[in-house]
Structures are given as C-alpha cells and as structure tokens.
XYZ file of C-alpha atoms in Angstrom:
659
model
C -0.011 0.059 -0.001
C 1.520 3.373 -0.955
C 1.143 6.602 0.726
C -0.177 9.835 -0.661
C -2.820 10.672 -3.154
C -4.347 7.090 -3.516
C -3.376 4.837 -0.764
C -2.644 5.066 2.867
C -0.176 2.940 4.919
C -1.180 0.406 7.524
C 0.077 -2.900 8.732
C -3.366 -4.229 9.251
C -4.340 -3.037 5.720
C -2.801 -6.476 4.491
C -4.843 -9.529 5.048
C -3.417 -13.052 4.256
C -5.290 -16.049 3.004
C -7.356 -17.803 5.556
C -5.380 -20.353 7.619
C -6.911 -23.442 6.044
C -5.429 -26.820 5.020
C -4.601 -26.674 1.218
C -5.791 -29.678 -0.876
C -3.837 -30.243 -4.079
C -6.215 -31.124 -6.978
C -6.019 -34.791 -8.060
C -4.935 -33.846 -11.483
C -2.064 -31.999 -10.395
C -0.941 -34.758 -8.125
C -0.933 -37.362 -10.960
C 0.936 -34.915 -13.354
C 3.737 -34.588 -10.517
C 4.115 -38.419 -10.141
C 4.228 -38.916 -13.953
C 6.744 -36.162 -14.129
C 9.048 -37.828 -11.542
C 8.742 -41.111 -13.382
C 9.810 -39.875 -16.544
C 12.712 -38.065 -14.934
C 14.007 -41.298 -13.406
C 13.470 -43.132 -16.772
C 15.089 -40.574 -19.085
C 17.292 -38.576 -16.985
C 15.700 -35.469 -18.059
C 13.261 -33.011 -16.292
C 9.833 -31.969 -17.651
C 9.661 -28.424 -18.586
C 6.868 -27.074 -16.105
C 6.663 -24.668 -13.087
C 7.441 -27.635 -10.931
C 11.005 -28.137 -12.417
C 13.383 -28.783 -9.629
C 16.617 -26.801 -9.615
C 19.901 -26.979 -7.808
C 20.654 -23.798 -6.036
C 23.771 -22.202 -4.622
C 24.040 -21.216 -0.950
C 22.924 -17.870 -1.863
C 19.926 -18.778 -3.786
C 21.443 -18.567 -7.294
C 20.133 -20.677 -9.935
C 22.410 -23.440 -11.606
C 21.895 -26.243 -14.065
C 19.204 -29.077 -13.574
C 20.347 -31.481 -10.926
C 19.488 -34.742 -12.890
C 21.874 -35.969 -15.692
C 21.256 -38.289 -18.716
C 22.731 -41.995 -18.118
C 24.138 -41.862 -21.733
C 26.230 -38.780 -20.736
C 27.438 -40.684 -17.623
C 28.506 -43.701 -19.773
C 30.508 -41.432 -22.271
C 32.230 -39.730 -19.363
C 33.430 -43.293 -18.221
C 34.684 -44.170 -21.684
C 37.076 -41.456 -21.656
C 38.719 -42.477 -18.355
C 42.111 -44.186 -17.833
C 43.275 -47.572 -19.452
C 43.786 -48.541 -23.084
C 41.342 -50.840 -24.900
C 41.164 -52.372 -28.338
C 38.927 -50.888 -30.794
C 37.047 -54.275 -30.820
C 36.792 -54.311 -27.097
C 35.701 -50.780 -27.001
C 32.946 -51.547 -29.682
C 31.997 -54.585 -27.731
C 31.738 -52.560 -24.448
C 29.772 -49.844 -26.253
C 27.540 -52.414 -27.947
C 26.913 -54.125 -24.460
C 26.024 -50.727 -23.047
C 23.819 -49.912 -25.993
C 22.091 -53.404 -25.245
C 21.778 -52.685 -21.623
C 20.437 -49.346 -22.362
C 18.113 -50.851 -24.777
C 16.910 -53.295 -22.397
C 16.480 -50.753 -19.743
C 14.611 -48.538 -22.310
C 12.330 -51.604 -23.150
C 11.730 -52.066 -19.365
C 11.113 -48.334 -18.895
C 8.957 -48.384 -21.882
C 6.789 -51.268 -20.587
C 6.743 -49.420 -17.084
C 5.805 -46.240 -18.931
C 3.152 -47.648 -21.006
C 1.856 -49.374 -17.582
C 1.930 -46.103 -15.920
C 1.002 -43.721 -18.597
C -2.114 -45.795 -19.694
C -4.133 -44.484 -16.630
C -2.580 -41.196 -16.854
C -3.646 -40.857 -20.697
C -7.220 -41.833 -19.575
C -7.209 -39.392 -16.686
C -5.773 -36.840 -19.106
C -8.545 -37.416 -21.561
C -11.128 -37.209 -18.705
C -9.410 -33.891 -17.540
C -9.579 -32.515 -21.063
C -13.200 -33.319 -21.289
C -13.747 -31.853 -17.875
C -11.712 -28.843 -18.715
C -13.999 -28.142 -21.851
C -16.969 -28.546 -19.703
C -15.540 -26.311 -17.113
C -14.512 -23.601 -19.813
C -17.989 -23.759 -21.118
C -19.382 -23.369 -17.670
C -17.193 -20.429 -17.010
C -18.350 -18.772 -20.257
C -21.848 -19.417 -19.338
C -21.281 -18.272 -15.759
C -19.527 -15.237 -16.630
C -22.344 -14.021 -18.756
C -24.808 -14.946 -15.975
C -22.532 -13.244 -13.265
C -22.329 -10.086 -15.272
C -26.001 -10.082 -15.659
C -26.455 -10.445 -12.023
C -24.032 -7.687 -11.260
C -25.864 -5.516 -13.562
C -29.259 -6.527 -12.049
C -27.844 -5.875 -8.589
C -26.615 -2.293 -9.797
C -30.220 -1.795 -11.401
C -31.880 -2.706 -8.129
C -29.766 -0.386 -6.120
C -30.147 2.405 -8.604
C -33.908 1.862 -8.812
C -34.221 2.885 -5.264
C -32.393 6.118 -5.963
C -34.479 6.410 -9.223
C -37.730 6.126 -7.233
C -36.787 8.821 -4.833
C -35.647 11.095 -7.651
C -38.937 10.401 -9.451
C -41.033 11.092 -6.217
C -39.066 14.353 -6.077
C -39.831 15.368 -9.667
C -43.670 14.378 -9.161
C -43.543 16.620 -5.992
C -42.049 19.521 -7.995
C -44.594 19.029 -10.693
C -47.419 18.813 -8.124
C -46.002 22.002 -6.489
C -45.880 23.751 -9.746
C -49.630 22.903 -10.423
C -50.346 24.076 -7.021
C -48.683 27.313 -7.636
C -50.481 27.762 -10.824
C -53.798 27.127 -9.268
C -53.069 29.398 -6.532
C -52.102 32.087 -8.812
C -55.333 31.550 -10.676
C -57.226 31.430 -7.443
C -55.552 34.679 -6.377
C -56.529 36.290 -9.782
C -60.105 35.143 -9.300
C -60.194 36.284 -5.755
C -59.060 39.821 -6.852
C -61.690 39.873 -9.543
C -64.190 38.856 -6.805
C -62.853 41.424 -4.381
C -63.144 44.128 -7.206
C -66.626 43.079 -8.028
C -67.625 43.172 -4.277
C -66.240 46.631 -3.958
C -68.043 47.711 -7.094
C -71.344 46.319 -5.661
C -70.602 48.265 -2.299
C -69.781 51.488 -4.203
C -72.967 51.121 -6.050
C -74.954 50.655 -2.999
C -73.211 53.667 -1.286
C -73.885 55.641 -4.260
C -77.618 54.589 -3.929
C -77.903 55.506 -0.501
C -76.270 58.765 -0.999
C -78.541 59.713 -3.734
C -81.600 58.766 -1.563
C -80.125 60.920 1.190
C -79.520 63.883 -1.108
C -83.106 63.802 -2.423
C -84.597 64.156 1.149
C -81.785 66.137 3.303
C -82.709 69.708 2.439
C -86.307 69.910 3.812
C -88.394 72.777 5.295
C -87.667 71.127 8.692
C -84.103 71.810 8.322
C -84.749 75.462 7.482
C -86.952 75.715 10.700
C -84.219 74.138 12.701
C -81.729 76.702 11.259
C -84.004 79.681 12.236
C -84.452 78.368 15.741
C -80.650 78.213 15.931
C -80.567 81.830 14.981
C -82.959 82.947 17.628
C -81.255 81.134 20.184
C -77.994 82.626 19.138
C -79.541 86.218 19.361
C -80.696 85.510 22.871
C -77.302 84.418 23.846
C -75.932 87.704 22.581
C -78.445 89.682 24.305
C -77.534 87.968 27.449
C -74.084 88.287 27.144
C -74.302 92.106 26.446
C -76.403 92.517 29.676
C -73.736 90.599 31.583
C -71.023 92.933 30.044
C -72.896 96.104 31.136
C -73.100 94.762 34.780
C -69.563 93.821 34.815
C -68.577 97.335 33.535
C -70.798 99.014 36.303
C -69.037 96.912 38.892
C -65.697 97.744 37.449
C -66.371 101.402 37.534
C -67.431 101.016 41.361
C -64.202 99.023 42.078
C -62.132 101.754 40.227
C -63.699 104.485 42.567
C -62.967 102.502 45.578
C -59.432 102.001 44.560
C -58.897 105.818 43.965
C -60.404 106.613 47.497
C -58.148 103.772 49.001
C -55.145 105.219 47.072
C -55.865 108.750 48.365
C -56.275 107.458 52.018
C -53.066 105.638 51.787
C -51.300 108.603 50.321
C -52.586 110.886 53.259
C -51.517 108.353 55.694
C -48.127 108.154 54.299
C -47.811 111.912 54.501
C -48.857 112.042 58.256
C -46.471 109.094 58.743
C -43.648 111.071 57.152
C -44.416 114.028 59.379
C -44.611 112.018 62.476
C -41.524 110.369 61.652
C -39.743 113.709 61.084
C -41.055 115.082 64.362
C -39.881 111.892 66.025
C -36.534 112.276 64.461
C -36.388 115.965 65.745
C -37.358 114.853 69.230
C -34.655 112.225 69.311
C -32.194 114.851 68.231
C -33.362 117.246 71.054
C -33.396 114.393 73.530
C -29.833 113.305 72.527
C -28.633 116.978 72.808
C -30.463 117.457 76.348
C -28.958 114.289 77.393
C -25.504 115.411 76.220
C -25.791 118.765 77.908
C -27.152 117.000 81.172
C -24.033 114.852 81.115
C -21.805 117.811 80.509
C -23.543 119.645 83.354
C -23.010 116.773 85.778
C -19.534 116.556 84.800
C -19.075 120.350 85.457
C -20.983 119.835 88.868
C -18.705 117.067 89.783
C -15.677 119.065 88.931
C -16.996 122.108 90.852
C -17.735 119.753 93.757
C -14.158 118.643 93.706
C -13.112 122.324 93.914
C -15.141 122.987 97.035
C -17.639 125.728 96.933
C -17.966 129.059 95.164
C -19.807 130.715 92.152
C -18.525 128.088 89.898
C -19.954 125.341 91.848
C -23.306 127.030 92.103
C -23.338 127.886 88.375
C -22.691 124.384 87.651
C -25.275 123.040 90.053
C -27.669 125.460 88.282
C -26.720 124.067 84.907
C -27.340 120.506 86.186
C -30.792 121.499 87.319
C -31.529 123.340 83.936
C -30.336 120.386 82.034
C -32.304 117.834 84.024
C -35.462 120.064 83.263
C -34.462 120.274 79.575
C -33.903 116.482 79.423
C -37.062 115.664 81.073
C -38.919 117.922 78.776
C -37.110 116.609 75.677
C -37.943 112.988 76.811
C -41.516 114.000 77.211
C -41.775 115.232 73.750
C -39.839 112.196 72.485
C -42.394 109.799 74.057
C -45.200 111.856 72.519
C -43.693 111.616 69.147
C -43.227 107.931 69.506
C -47.030 107.406 70.387
C -48.103 109.649 67.593
C -45.807 107.723 65.114
C -47.201 104.343 66.237
C -50.770 105.620 65.821
C -49.917 106.844 62.282
C -48.083 103.676 61.316
C -51.145 101.624 62.351
C -53.184 103.980 60.228
C -50.919 103.482 57.216
C -51.010 99.821 57.485
C -54.772 99.806 57.526
C -54.670 102.139 54.502
C -52.349 99.748 52.685
C -54.382 96.680 53.531
C -57.526 98.536 52.204
C -55.587 99.443 48.993
C -54.600 96.047 48.425
C -58.114 94.815 48.672
C -59.325 97.402 46.358
C -56.777 96.478 43.853
C -57.646 92.712 44.072
C -61.226 93.533 43.815
C -60.481 95.852 40.728
C -58.571 93.042 39.128
C -61.274 90.549 39.601
C -63.894 93.024 38.204
C -61.556 93.788 35.218
C -61.324 89.987 34.544
C -65.146 89.788 34.721
C -65.465 92.645 32.240
C -63.027 90.901 30.007
C -64.820 87.606 30.243
C -68.179 89.274 29.673
C -66.579 91.050 26.494
C -65.387 87.674 25.272
C -68.845 86.162 25.759
C -70.343 88.881 23.768
C -67.958 88.199 21.082
C -68.585 84.496 21.172
C -72.319 85.014 21.189
C -72.069 87.355 18.158
C -69.990 84.759 16.345
C -72.527 82.116 17.136
C -75.133 84.394 15.935
C -73.323 85.170 12.724
C -72.707 81.356 12.216
C -76.369 80.626 12.919
C -77.285 83.262 10.304
C -74.643 81.711 7.808
C -76.385 78.160 8.526
C -79.798 79.737 7.905
C -78.626 81.143 4.610
C -76.981 77.850 3.768
C -80.097 75.810 4.725
C -82.132 78.074 2.666
C -79.830 77.847 -0.286
C -79.561 73.917 0.153
C -83.312 73.839 0.196
C -83.481 75.734 -2.953
C -80.705 73.661 -4.547
C -82.343 70.330 -3.353
C -85.736 71.267 -4.891
C -83.982 72.140 -8.028
C -82.102 68.846 -8.084
C -84.854 66.608 -7.008
C -85.544 65.224 -10.214
C -81.877 64.818 -10.948
C -81.521 63.022 -7.736
C -84.402 60.709 -8.540
C -82.779 59.819 -11.734
C -79.405 59.252 -9.915
C -81.394 56.798 -7.596
C -82.502 54.941 -10.704
C -79.215 54.832 -12.267
C -77.582 53.672 -9.125
C -80.124 50.879 -8.683
C -79.328 49.773 -12.238
C -75.560 49.891 -11.527
C -76.012 47.840 -8.267
C -77.958 45.169 -10.189
C -75.101 44.937 -12.750
C -72.613 44.893 -10.017
C -74.530 42.132 -8.250
C -74.440 39.872 -11.512
C -70.815 40.662 -11.826
C -70.300 39.831 -8.194
C -72.324 36.491 -8.646
C -70.047 35.596 -11.589
C -66.819 36.534 -9.765
C -67.954 34.238 -6.843
C -68.491 31.396 -9.119
C -65.178 31.683 -10.792
C -63.374 32.000 -7.367
C -65.114 28.772 -6.145
C -64.004 27.025 -9.080
C -60.444 28.343 -8.695
C -60.699 27.488 -4.993
C -61.532 23.870 -6.034
C -58.760 23.698 -8.499
C -56.460 24.834 -5.466
C -57.692 22.063 -3.385
C -57.288 19.450 -6.018
C -53.643 20.802 -6.637
C -52.909 20.627 -2.954
C -54.147 17.151 -2.783
C -51.770 16.163 -5.723
C -48.990 17.950 -3.640
C -49.889 16.101 -0.514
C -49.953 12.767 -2.583
C -46.587 13.560 -4.051
C -45.124 14.743 -0.804
C -46.203 11.437 0.750
C -44.722 9.441 -2.060
C -41.548 11.483 -1.690
C -41.576 10.991 2.115
C -41.800 7.279 1.582
C -39.181 7.268 -1.099
C -36.861 9.436 1.247
C -37.615 7.219 4.307
C -36.501 4.186 2.210
C -33.601 6.139 0.729
C -32.399 7.074 4.244
C -32.590 3.415 5.378
C -30.118 2.825 2.511
C -29.097 -0.795 2.514
C -31.696 -1.799 4.999
C -34.461 -0.436 2.859
C -32.922 -2.035 -0.190
C -32.461 -5.420 1.362
C -35.975 -5.231 2.794
C -37.446 -4.521 -0.736
C -35.471 -7.385 -2.016
C -36.754 -9.678 0.778
C -33.123 -10.279 1.924
C -33.925 -10.368 5.679
C -30.783 -12.385 6.489
C -28.618 -9.627 5.082
C -30.595 -6.991 7.337
C -29.974 -9.422 10.330
C -26.406 -9.330 9.737
C -25.970 -5.624 9.743
C -28.369 -5.056 12.697
C -27.226 -7.825 14.944
C -23.482 -8.336 14.189
C -20.945 -8.012 16.956
C -19.946 -4.386 16.052
C -23.339 -3.212 14.897
C -22.923 0.091 16.746
C -20.274 1.277 14.087
C -22.969 1.419 11.594
C -25.145 4.588 11.267
C -28.083 4.001 9.072
C -29.184 7.285 7.513
C -25.849 8.732 7.260
C -25.078 9.425 3.738
C -21.386 8.780 4.197
C -22.140 5.360 5.942
C -21.541 2.125 3.917
C -25.280 1.551 4.176
C -26.042 4.591 2.010
C -27.240 3.826 -1.564
C -24.605 6.074 -2.995
C -21.781 3.983 -1.313
C -23.498 0.792 -2.273
C -23.411 2.047 -5.937
C -19.853 3.126 -5.522
C -18.814 -0.375 -4.603
C -20.226 -1.935 -7.864
C -17.583 -0.779 -10.234
C -14.957 -1.978 -7.816
C -16.621 -5.467 -7.815
C -16.689 -5.515 -11.741
C -12.859 -4.516 -11.567
C -12.165 -7.578 -9.294
C -14.178 -9.818 -11.813
C -12.686 -8.380 -15.066
C -9.051 -9.122 -13.707
C -10.028 -12.675 -12.416
C -11.485 -13.467 -16.030
C -8.261 -11.967 -17.582
C -6.141 -14.629 -15.693
C -8.531 -17.563 -16.472
C -10.482 -17.643 -13.196
C -14.246 -17.777 -12.845
C -15.956 -14.522 -11.959
C -17.257 -14.208 -8.301
C -21.119 -13.893 -7.859
C -22.300 -11.202 -5.567
C -24.607 -12.035 -2.649
C -26.632 -9.828 -0.473
C -25.265 -11.485 2.748
C -21.724 -10.784 1.784
C -22.546 -7.235 0.762
C -24.113 -6.912 4.294
C -20.866 -8.253 5.801
C -18.823 -5.999 3.904
C -20.925 -3.097 4.990
C -20.577 -3.905 8.720
C -16.749 -4.577 8.200
C -16.165 -1.247 6.289
C -18.039 0.848 9.001
C -16.037 -0.825 11.741
C -12.573 -0.402 9.857
C -13.621 3.343 9.141
C -12.830 3.768 12.994
C -10.470 0.955 13.881
C -7.469 0.376 11.849
C -7.825 -3.301 11.385
C -10.087 -6.292 10.449
C -13.328 -6.706 12.691
C -13.023 -10.496 12.716
C -16.802 -10.733 13.222
C -17.562 -12.977 10.336
C -16.353 -16.243 9.099
C -15.324 -14.688 5.785
C -12.076 -13.696 4.072
C -11.605 -9.920 3.788
C -9.438 -7.559 1.924
C -9.364 -4.151 3.403
C -8.223 -0.743 1.833
C -7.983 2.841 3.085
C -7.530 5.348 0.273
C -8.930 8.528 -1.040
C -11.960 7.371 -3.012
C -10.247 5.111 -5.676
C -10.605 1.637 -6.884
C -8.585 -0.601 -4.509
C -7.776 -3.088 -7.251
C -4.596 -1.511 -8.316
C -3.666 -1.685 -4.541
C -4.676 -5.104 -3.778
C -3.693 -6.673 -7.321
C -1.264 -4.577 -9.365
C 1.121 -3.534 -6.623
C 1.144 -7.004 -4.668
C 1.371 -8.873 -7.941
C 4.523 -6.967 -8.766
C 5.876 -7.902 -5.387
C 4.927 -11.472 -5.935
C 6.529 -11.748 -9.398
C 9.807 -10.192 -8.354
C 9.944 -12.561 -5.221
C 9.194 -15.717 -7.334
C 11.678 -14.637 -9.914
C 14.457 -13.814 -7.351
C 13.884 -16.997 -5.173
C 13.019 -19.496 -7.943
C 13.883 -18.120 -11.291
C 10.175 -18.441 -12.338
C 8.342 -15.811 -14.294
C 4.861 -15.623 -15.872
C 2.705 -17.094 -13.049
C -0.749 -15.901 -13.056
C -4.246 -16.873 -11.768
C -4.435 -20.660 -10.514
C -0.770 -21.266 -11.284
C 0.360 -18.493 -9.114
C -1.850 -19.725 -6.182
C -0.718 -23.115 -6.550
C 3.022 -22.151 -6.670
C 2.407 -19.984 -3.599
C 1.052 -23.056 -1.741
C 4.087 -25.333 -2.567
C 6.702 -22.672 -1.638
C 6.337 -21.315 1.644
C 8.975 -18.751 1.576
C 7.394 -16.179 -0.714
C 5.449 -14.162 2.097
C 8.315 -13.891 4.405
C 10.617 -12.734 1.550
C 8.209 -10.107 0.501
C 7.823 -8.821 4.116
C 11.599 -8.633 4.343
C 12.576 -7.181 1.089
C 9.668 -4.693 0.126
C 8.089 -1.891 2.022
C 5.002 0.188 1.386
C 5.235 3.635 3.239
C 7.447 2.104 5.608
C 5.463 -1.144 6.406
C 6.457 -4.632 5.392
C 4.646 -5.505 2.250
C 2.464 -8.363 1.652
C 0.914 -10.430 -1.220
C -2.074 -11.619 0.625
C -4.737 -9.425 -0.887
C -3.494 -10.359 -4.491
C -3.732 -14.182 -3.703
C -7.033 -13.672 -2.085
C -8.395 -11.969 -5.294
C -7.113 -14.742 -7.626
C -7.994 -17.622 -5.288
C -9.890 -20.394 -7.277
C -11.337 -21.830 -3.954
C -13.896 -18.786 -3.651
C -16.959 -18.141 -5.594
C -18.923 -15.350 -3.901
C -18.139 -11.811 -3.046
C -19.754 -8.738 -1.414
C -18.064 -5.237 -1.278
C -18.790 -2.107 0.653
C -17.426 1.456 0.726
C -17.504 3.794 3.930
C -16.779 7.447 3.015
C -17.007 8.993 6.489
C -13.142 9.349 6.543
C -12.779 8.942 10.301
C -9.119 7.672 9.958
C -7.314 10.548 8.219
C -10.087 11.195 5.724
C -9.534 7.928 4.113
C -12.317 5.948 2.331
C -12.669 2.470 3.636
C -13.068 -0.459 1.272
C -14.109 -3.904 2.435
C -13.947 -7.095 -0.024
C -15.476 -10.064 1.841
C -15.657 -13.449 0.079
C -16.648 -16.952 0.943
C -17.665 -20.354 -0.568
C -21.197 -21.406 -1.203
C -21.553 -22.625 2.429
C -21.510 -19.113 3.830
C -22.734 -17.065 0.747
C -26.401 -17.910 1.366
C -29.150 -16.487 -0.835
C -29.374 -13.403 -3.122
C-alpha cells in the first residue's frame, strides 16, 4: 500500500489467505508423479513450473540436478586405461544393449503407468472443456447478476428522484392553481367593492333627495333665535360687569388717596420723632456735661462756679425731662400713624384685588359677547346655507331621483358581476384544493421514498426480501459502528453504488487470468458493509464473520490497483528472485504459492509500502480459485485521516447464502 494521493499506509491493511489446510487437486498430483517417473527413466526433467533446480548457498540458480545416463557412460569411456577398438565397440554395444533393455523395461513401465494417466488426461480435457463452457456461461450470468444488482440499487435512488420530480410538478401545479385562484379572488374582491360602491352611491342619492327639507330650515331659524338671545344675555352681563368695574375703580382711587394721606402723616410724624430724638440726645449730652461740670465744681469745694454748675445741672435735667416727654409723645403719635398707614395699605390691596377681579369679569363678559356674536353670525350663515340648500335640493330633486334609478341599475349589474366572480372564485378554490391534494400525495410518495432512501441498505434489502442480510447488519458483533441514514455510511445507496464498479474490476481481472468471476450475494454485501463501517474507525479487521476480507484505506479510488497490481509486482519479483520463475498468473500463481512457503516472508523482508512490510495476501485472495462469491462495501466517512474504507468479503457457497 503506497502513501499519498491514492493509498494510505497501515500494517493491518494487508490480509493473508485464511489459515486452512490446502488440498492439491488430483489432476495436479498425478501430473507430478508422472513427471518424476519420466525423469527417473529418461534422465531429463519436464519443462513445467514444478521443475527442480539445484541452488547455490545464496539462492543462485544452477543447472538441472538430474543428468542423462548416456552422458554418464560417455564420461566413463574417456577414463584411464587403453582398450582395443573391438573391445571398445563390444563394450559400447553391451552398453547399448543394456540401455536398450532398460529402455524397453522403462517403456513397459511407462506404458503401464501412462495408460491410466492418458485416460485421466482425456477425462481432464473433457472436464476442462465442460468447465470452460460453464465458466463462459457463468460469466454471462454473473455479469447479468451484477448489472441486475446495480439496477436494483439504482432503482431505489431513481424512485426517490422520480418522487421528487412528481412533487415538484405537483407544487408547480399548486402554484399555478393558487395564482389563478388569487387572480379570481382579486376579481371577486373588485366586484364586491363595485357592488358596495354602487350601494353607497344609491344610499347617498336617496339621502341627497331628502336632506334639504323645510324642517331643516326651521331648525336653522331656531338656531338663529337662540344665538340672538345668547348675544343679548352676554351684552347684559357685560354692562353689569362694566358697572361693577367702575365702582371698584372708585374705591381704589379713594383707598389710594387715604393711603397717600396716611403716608404723608407718617412722614411728618417720623420727622417730628427724629427731631425729638435729636433734642433728647442733645439734652442728654448737656445733662451729662452739666453733671461733669458739677462734679468738677464739687471737687473744687464751693464758690460761684459750683453754684453755676449746679444750676446748669438742674437746668439740664429740666431740659432733658422736657425733651424726653416730647420724644415719648412723638413715639406714640408715630405708632398711631403707622397703624393707620398699615390699615390704609390693606384697604388699598383689597381694592386692587377687587379691581383685578372686576376687570377679568369685564374681559370675560366682553369675550362672551364676542362668542355670542360669532354664534349668531354662524347661525345666520347656516340659515342662509340651509335656505340655499333647500333651493338647490328642490332644483335637483328630479336629478337625484334619476341618480337613484341609475344607482339601482348599477347595483344590479354589480350584483350580477359579483355572482359571476364568486362562481369563478369557487372554481379556482376547487382547483387549488385538487392541486394541494396532488402535492400532498406527491409529498407522501417522496417522504416514503426518502424514508427508504435514508434506510439505505436496510431499505434495499427489505425491498429485495433479503432479511438475512438485514440481520447481519443489525445484529453483528460491531453493529454500533453502523449509522443507518448517514449519507457517508457504508449502508447509503450512493456508497453501495460506488462499490459496484470495484466489484466489476475484481471480476474483470479474475477473468483475464482464466478464473471464474465471483457472484455477488446480499449476505456478503451486508458483511462487507458492517466490516467497512468498523474499519472506518478501527485500523484493522473486525474478525466478526467467518469470511475472508480484503481492506483498503484510500482517497476514493478503486482498490484493485492496490490489492492486485502492486502486490502482484511484489509476488512476481519474489518468485523470480527466489526460484527463477516468471509469468505465473491466476491458479498457477496460487498453486505455486502453496508449494513454496518462503514467498510471503521474502516479500515482508525485502519490500516496503510507506514504511510497512509489504504482503501479497490481498493479491492471492483476489485470485483464489477456492472462492466463488463476494460482497463489497465502501464507507466514505473518513474517520481515519479522511480515508475512504473499502471492504471486500468473500466466501464459498456454504456461507454465501441466498441472493
């Protein structure tokens, strides 16, 4: 196995032939005995792949080990000693006679031995002819069976594809039906709107014919009268508010005057108090000064200065007392005036608040007058409009009546169109329902086909009635490695189809080397599926079936070049180097391998594939004449390094079973 684009390395990739006792066919055994007899009698070997050669110690090929008896006598005649010509001739004649006697004896023995052999050879030739005829017939049957198997697997996929196409067609039909239904529904809605518009026009025409009546004019005139009364009431309220406002303004003026007077008196009282305070302060200062002078005079004993000072003190005390009396009087007057001023201020504030309220009332009354006047104007306008509308209605009454008739005709036509549109819509809806039913049926078929497609090998074997194959996949030792429904699993129909060309490739090679083509069975396919899924995860053989298995891990290519071409080259080179034999193919190669035990070990020691010891086991398995049935599977999950896993399982008729 080579590493890189096509093949991946791995020791367990190589599988040898099953370890079973090898039985040599009877025809080959008799041929071998006859060959040995002839060699003993004639001193020469038969030309066949079984010719024995003497070898050197290093394996080099030398001459045949058996020599002719005549050659041996000739060698003796050239030895030492001198003989007469007559004696020599006599000796030679004797030797010839002895040889002739031996030849006659050998001939008799040969005839005795060759008789059964010739008879067996004749039987063999007849059997060979029958075998060739059977092989040719079997080849045609095998190919037909292989093609039938491919057809059966492809049929499952085709059924799913056909169901998908039916679904798409049904969906297209449904889309067309829905589009037509939508168009009919739009027409129906348009007709429905036209009928409603016609009814609205009729109702309006009837309303226009009766809206402008004398009762409407009377109502408008009453509205004018009511508005006039409202104006008069508003004007009276305005006059009253104006009178109240004038009174409030008078009171405000009086209060303002009183406040001004109080402020003037307060100012005068404050001025008097300030003067009294000044006088009292001056008197107090003079008193203090007189007291100081008196104290000074008293300190200087008596005399006129003392008396004068004493008098000044008395005068200052009198002046101080008078000033304080005036000051107290001014303070009392000031307090009274301040109280009066505060009262005047309060009255002024009240008057101002009353005036503001009366002013707002006057403004509101004026606004009410304006609103009432506006209402009166509007009522007069409505009255004029009502009168004009009445005149227009009377003038257009005949036209309105005609419009009613026209609207009734239009509504009747719209009703007819509506009924037609409703019928068309119902028909389109029925078409949609029928199309939807087709879609549902197609979807059901597709779901059924998809369900079988997702089941892959399980669905295929079930359809083929191969329950034993299903049993193998579902109940084998390593069943958990199989994922039914995974498109990369060996059970998928795509991978089952992918294995068919590989099986054909194996059979084409077997036929090219004279071997019968292998028949394909469902049970062996099932075994190969289970093995391929196992070996996608585990690098090696599952050993879960009593079959012979070839494995390959590669990148999606036919494993035949790996199993056959590559290993045949190893086999051919090993046989040539070991035994000097070339050109072995098919059964001859297998038979030679069975009788020469050193080939596999020689290949293991001298050839490598990606660093691993090479083998010829896969090649010999493919060309084994002892197998007659095969199954092959491909797992493309690529769990191991992205490799595709291929498993070729073979067996004899005892295991192969039905299908």
